[in-house]
CSV table of C-alpha atoms in Angstrom, one decimal:
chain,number,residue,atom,x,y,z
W,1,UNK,CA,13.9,5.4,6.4
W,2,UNK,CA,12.2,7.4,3.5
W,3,UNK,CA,8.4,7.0,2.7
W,4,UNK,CA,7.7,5.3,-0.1
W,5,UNK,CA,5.4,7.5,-1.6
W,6,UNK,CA,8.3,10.4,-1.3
W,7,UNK,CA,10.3,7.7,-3.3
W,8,UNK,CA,8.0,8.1,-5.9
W,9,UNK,CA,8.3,4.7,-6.7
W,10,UNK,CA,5.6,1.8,-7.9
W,11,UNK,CA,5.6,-2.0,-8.8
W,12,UNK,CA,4.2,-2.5,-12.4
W,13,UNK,CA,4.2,-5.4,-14.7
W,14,UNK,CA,6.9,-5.1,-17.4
W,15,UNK,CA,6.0,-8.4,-18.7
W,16,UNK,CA,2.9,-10.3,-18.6
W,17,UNK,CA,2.0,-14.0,-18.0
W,18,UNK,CA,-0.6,-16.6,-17.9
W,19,UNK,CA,-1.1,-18.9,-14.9
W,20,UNK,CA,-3.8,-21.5,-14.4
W,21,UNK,CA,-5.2,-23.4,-11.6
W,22,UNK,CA,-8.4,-26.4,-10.7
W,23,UNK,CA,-10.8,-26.2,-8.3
W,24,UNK,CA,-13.4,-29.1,-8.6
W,25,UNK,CA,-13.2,-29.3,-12.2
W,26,UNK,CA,-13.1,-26.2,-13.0
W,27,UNK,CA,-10.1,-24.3,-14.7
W,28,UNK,CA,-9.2,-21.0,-14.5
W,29,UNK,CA,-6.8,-19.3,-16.4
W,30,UNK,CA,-5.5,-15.6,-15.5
W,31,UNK,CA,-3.7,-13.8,-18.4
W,32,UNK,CA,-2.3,-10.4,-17.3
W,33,UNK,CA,-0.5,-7.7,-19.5
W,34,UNK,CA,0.7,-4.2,-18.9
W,35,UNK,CA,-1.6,-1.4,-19.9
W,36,UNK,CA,-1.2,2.5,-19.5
W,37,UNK,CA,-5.1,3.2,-20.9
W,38,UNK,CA,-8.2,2.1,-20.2
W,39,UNK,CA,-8.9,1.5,-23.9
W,40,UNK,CA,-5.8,-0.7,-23.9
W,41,UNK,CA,-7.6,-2.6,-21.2
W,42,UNK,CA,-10.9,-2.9,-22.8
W,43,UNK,CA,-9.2,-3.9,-26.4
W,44,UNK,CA,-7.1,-6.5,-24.2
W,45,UNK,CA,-10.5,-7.9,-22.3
W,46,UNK,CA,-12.0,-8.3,-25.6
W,47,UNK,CA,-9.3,-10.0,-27.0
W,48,UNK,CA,-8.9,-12.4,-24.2
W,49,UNK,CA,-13.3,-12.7,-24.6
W,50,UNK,CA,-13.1,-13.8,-28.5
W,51,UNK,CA,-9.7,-15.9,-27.6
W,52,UNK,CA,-11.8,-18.1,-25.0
W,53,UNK,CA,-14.8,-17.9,-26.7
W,54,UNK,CA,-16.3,-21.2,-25.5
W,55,UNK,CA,-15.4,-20.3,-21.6
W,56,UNK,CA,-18.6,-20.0,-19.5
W,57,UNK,CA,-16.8,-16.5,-17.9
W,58,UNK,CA,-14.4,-14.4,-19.3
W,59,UNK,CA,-13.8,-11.9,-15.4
W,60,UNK,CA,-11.7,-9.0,-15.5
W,61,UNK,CA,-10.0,-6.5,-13.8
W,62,UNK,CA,-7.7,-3.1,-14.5
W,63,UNK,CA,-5.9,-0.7,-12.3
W,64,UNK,CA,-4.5,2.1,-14.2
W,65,UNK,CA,-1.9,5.2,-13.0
W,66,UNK,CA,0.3,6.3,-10.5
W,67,UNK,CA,-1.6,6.4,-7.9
W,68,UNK,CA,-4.2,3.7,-8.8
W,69,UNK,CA,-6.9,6.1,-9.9
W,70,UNK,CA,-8.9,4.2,-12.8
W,71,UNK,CA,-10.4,1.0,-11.5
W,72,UNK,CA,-12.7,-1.4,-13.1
W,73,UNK,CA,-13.8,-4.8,-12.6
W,74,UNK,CA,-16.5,-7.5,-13.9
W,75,UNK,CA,-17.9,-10.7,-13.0
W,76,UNK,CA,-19.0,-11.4,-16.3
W,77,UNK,CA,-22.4,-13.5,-15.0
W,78,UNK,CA,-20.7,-15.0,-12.0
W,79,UNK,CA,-22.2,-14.1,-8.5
W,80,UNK,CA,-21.8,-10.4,-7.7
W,81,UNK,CA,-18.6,-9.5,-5.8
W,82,UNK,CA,-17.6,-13.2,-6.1
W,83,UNK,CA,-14.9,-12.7,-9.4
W,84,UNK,CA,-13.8,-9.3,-10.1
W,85,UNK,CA,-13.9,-7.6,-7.2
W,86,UNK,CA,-11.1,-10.2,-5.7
W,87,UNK,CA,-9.2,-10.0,-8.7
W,88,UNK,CA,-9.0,-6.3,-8.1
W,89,UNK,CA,-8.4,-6.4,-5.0
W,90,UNK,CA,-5.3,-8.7,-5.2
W,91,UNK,CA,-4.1,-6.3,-7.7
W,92,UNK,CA,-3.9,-3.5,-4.9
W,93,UNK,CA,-3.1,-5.8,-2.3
W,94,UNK,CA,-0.1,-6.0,-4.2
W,95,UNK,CA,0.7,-2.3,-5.1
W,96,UNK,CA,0.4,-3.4,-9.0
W,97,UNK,CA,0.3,-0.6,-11.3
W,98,UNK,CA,-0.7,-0.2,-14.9
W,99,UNK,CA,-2.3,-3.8,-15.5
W,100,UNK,CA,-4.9,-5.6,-16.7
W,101,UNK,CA,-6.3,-9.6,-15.5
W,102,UNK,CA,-8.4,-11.7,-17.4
W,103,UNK,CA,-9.7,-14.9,-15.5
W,104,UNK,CA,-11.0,-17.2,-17.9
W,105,UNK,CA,-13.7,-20.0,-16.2
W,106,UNK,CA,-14.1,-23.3,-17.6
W,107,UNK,CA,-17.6,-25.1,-15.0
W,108,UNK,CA,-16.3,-28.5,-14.5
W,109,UNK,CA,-19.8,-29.1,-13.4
W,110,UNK,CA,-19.7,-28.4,-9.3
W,111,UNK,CA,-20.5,-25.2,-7.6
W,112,UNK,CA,-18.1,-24.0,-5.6
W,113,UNK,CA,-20.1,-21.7,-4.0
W,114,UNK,CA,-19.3,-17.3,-3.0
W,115,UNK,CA,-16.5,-18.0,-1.2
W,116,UNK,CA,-15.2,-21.3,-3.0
W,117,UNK,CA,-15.5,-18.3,-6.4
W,118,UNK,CA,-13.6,-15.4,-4.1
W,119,UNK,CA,-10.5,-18.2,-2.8
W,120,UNK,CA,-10.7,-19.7,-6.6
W,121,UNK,CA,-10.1,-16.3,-8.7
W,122,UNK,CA,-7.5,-14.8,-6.0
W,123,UNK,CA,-5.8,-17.7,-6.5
W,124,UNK,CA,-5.8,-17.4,-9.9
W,125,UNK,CA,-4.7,-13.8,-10.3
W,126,UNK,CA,-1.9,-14.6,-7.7
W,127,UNK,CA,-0.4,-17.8,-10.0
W,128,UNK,CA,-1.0,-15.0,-13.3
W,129,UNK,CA,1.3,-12.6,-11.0
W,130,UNK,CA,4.0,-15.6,-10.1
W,131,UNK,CA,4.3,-15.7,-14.0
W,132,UNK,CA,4.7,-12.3,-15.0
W,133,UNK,CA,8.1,-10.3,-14.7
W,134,UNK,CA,7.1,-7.6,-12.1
W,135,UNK,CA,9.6,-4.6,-11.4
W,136,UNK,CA,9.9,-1.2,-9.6
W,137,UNK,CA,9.7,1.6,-11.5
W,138,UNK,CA,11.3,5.3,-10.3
W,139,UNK,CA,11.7,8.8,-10.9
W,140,UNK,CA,15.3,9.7,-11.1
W,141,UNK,CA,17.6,11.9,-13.3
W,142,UNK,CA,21.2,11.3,-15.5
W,143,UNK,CA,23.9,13.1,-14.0
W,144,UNK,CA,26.9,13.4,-16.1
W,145,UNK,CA,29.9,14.2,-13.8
W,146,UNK,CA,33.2,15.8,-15.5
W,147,UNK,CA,36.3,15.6,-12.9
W,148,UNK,CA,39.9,15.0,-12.7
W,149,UNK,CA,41.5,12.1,-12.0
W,150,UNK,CA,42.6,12.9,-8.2
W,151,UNK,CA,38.9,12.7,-7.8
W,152,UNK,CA,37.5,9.9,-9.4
W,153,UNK,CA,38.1,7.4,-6.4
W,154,UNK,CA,35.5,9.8,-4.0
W,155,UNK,CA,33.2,9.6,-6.5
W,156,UNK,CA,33.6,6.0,-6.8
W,157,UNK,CA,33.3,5.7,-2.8
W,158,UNK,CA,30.4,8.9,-2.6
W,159,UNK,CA,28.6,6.9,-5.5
W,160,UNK,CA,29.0,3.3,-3.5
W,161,UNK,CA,27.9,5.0,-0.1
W,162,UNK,CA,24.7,6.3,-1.5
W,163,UNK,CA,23.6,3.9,-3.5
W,164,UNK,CA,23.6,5.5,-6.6
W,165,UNK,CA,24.5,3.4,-10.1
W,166,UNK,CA,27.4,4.1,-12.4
W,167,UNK,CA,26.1,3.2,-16.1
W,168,UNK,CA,29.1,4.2,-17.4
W,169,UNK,CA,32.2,5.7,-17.2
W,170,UNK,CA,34.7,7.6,-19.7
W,171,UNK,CA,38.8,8.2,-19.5
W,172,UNK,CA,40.0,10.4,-21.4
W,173,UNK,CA,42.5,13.1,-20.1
W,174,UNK,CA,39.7,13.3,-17.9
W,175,UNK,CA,37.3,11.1,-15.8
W,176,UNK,CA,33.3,11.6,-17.0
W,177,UNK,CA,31.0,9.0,-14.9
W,178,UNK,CA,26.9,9.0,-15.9
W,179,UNK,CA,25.1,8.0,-13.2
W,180,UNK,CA,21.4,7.3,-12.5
W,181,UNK,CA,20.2,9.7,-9.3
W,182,UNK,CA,16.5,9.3,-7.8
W,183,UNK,CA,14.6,12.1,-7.4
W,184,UNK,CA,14.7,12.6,-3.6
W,185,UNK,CA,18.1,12.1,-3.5
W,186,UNK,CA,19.4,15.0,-6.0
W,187,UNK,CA,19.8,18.3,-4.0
W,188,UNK,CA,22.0,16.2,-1.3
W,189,UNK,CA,23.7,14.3,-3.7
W,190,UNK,CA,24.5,17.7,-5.5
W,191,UNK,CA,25.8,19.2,-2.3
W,192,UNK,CA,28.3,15.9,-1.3
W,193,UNK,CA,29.7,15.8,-5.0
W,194,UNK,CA,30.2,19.9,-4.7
W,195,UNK,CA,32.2,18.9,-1.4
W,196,UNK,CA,34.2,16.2,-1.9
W,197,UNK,CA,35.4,17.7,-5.2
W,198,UNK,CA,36.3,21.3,-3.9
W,199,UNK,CA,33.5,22.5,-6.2
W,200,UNK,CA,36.0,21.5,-9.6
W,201,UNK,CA,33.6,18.9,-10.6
W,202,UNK,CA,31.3,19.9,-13.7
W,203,UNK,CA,27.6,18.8,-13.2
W,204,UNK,CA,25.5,18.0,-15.8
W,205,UNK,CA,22.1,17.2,-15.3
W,206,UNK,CA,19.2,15.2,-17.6
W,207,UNK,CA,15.6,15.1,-18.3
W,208,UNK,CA,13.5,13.6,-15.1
W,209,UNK,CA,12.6,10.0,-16.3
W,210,UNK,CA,11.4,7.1,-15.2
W,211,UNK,CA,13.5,3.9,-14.7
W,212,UNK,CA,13.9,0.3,-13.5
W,213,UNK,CA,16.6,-2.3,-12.5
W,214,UNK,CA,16.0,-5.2,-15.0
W,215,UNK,CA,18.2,-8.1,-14.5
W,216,UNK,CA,20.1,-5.9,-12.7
W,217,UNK,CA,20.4,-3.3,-16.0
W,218,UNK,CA,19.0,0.0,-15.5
W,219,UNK,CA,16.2,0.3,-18.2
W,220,UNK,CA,15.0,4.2,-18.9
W,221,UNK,CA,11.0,4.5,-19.8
């Protein structure tokens, strides 16, 4: 079973969502949206700020990069530790990835005490993730293949075998199949296609990019 981190792969959010829950009164309301910078997190904090103007707390939260290395939380006059820090911690709880949460507090009038606050904004951050469209995103690379077409049905079954997806395929006088190959797979892959095809198969291989299965399409970043 490979490691994940050789996989090179990471949950993001490809499309944000708002989600809001009650505790005593009180409403909060986590809006989330992708962001690759941190000064796409601060404009999106400030816009969610001057959007809920009238809330008595506006707490936030970003993780940023590949490996999660730019934090930043607040609890915006709430108890320290009580509101952003258990935001962000859902966040990498979940392996999420280039995003940005916004809990918006409206008091209802009863304290709900440090750990009533903790429960209420993971809660809230969780329903915010239940609304967004969260994928997988990978490192992979375009193979073009050029073969004949006493080949094409190896391919087909080499292709099946290991998982790898066919966006499309070309018949000319000719077969020429583009597939989509992760990164850890290539140098094997390379060496089955070589020997199921006698070496006769032409390889052509892409720019490294980043993709993910959407609605089960493969979408290229």
């Amino acid at each position: 079973m490979k490691n994940r981190m050789e996989e090179k792969e990471y949950r993001t959010v490809y499309t944000g969502g708002t989600g809001e829950i009650e505790e005593k009164k009180s409403r909060f309301i986590a809006t989330i949206r992708p962001v690759t910078s941190e000064e796409e997190a601060t404009a999106f904090i400030a816009e969610m700020k001057k959007k809920y103007w009238d809330a008595r707390h506006n707490c936030s939260a970003f993780v940023i990069g590949r490996n999660q290395e730019l934090t930043r939380c607040s609890d915006d006059g709430e108890p320290s530790g009580t509101a952003g820090r258990p935001m962000l911690d859902v966040l990498l709880r979940e392996g999420i990835h280039d995003a940005a949460v916004v809990v918006t507090r409206y008091f209802g009038g009863t304290l709900l005490g440090t750990g009533g606050l903790v429960r209420a904004y993971q809660r809230s951050v969780q329903e915010g993730l239940s609304r967004c469209v969260i994928i997988e995103k990978r490192q992979g690379q375009i193979l073009t293949v050029d073969t004949d077409y006493n080949d094409m049905g190896k391919l087909q079954y080499l292709f099946g075998n290991e998982q790898i997806p066919v966006m499309d395929t070309l018949y000319t006088d000719a077969v020429q199949m583009k597939v989509m190959v992760p990164v850890v797979q290539k140098q094997e892959l390379e060496k089955k296609l070589i020997d199921v095809t006698n070496g006769q198969a032409h390889l052509d291989w892409g720019d490294p990019v980043e993709y993910a299965f959407i609605d089960k399409k493969i979408e290229i970043f």
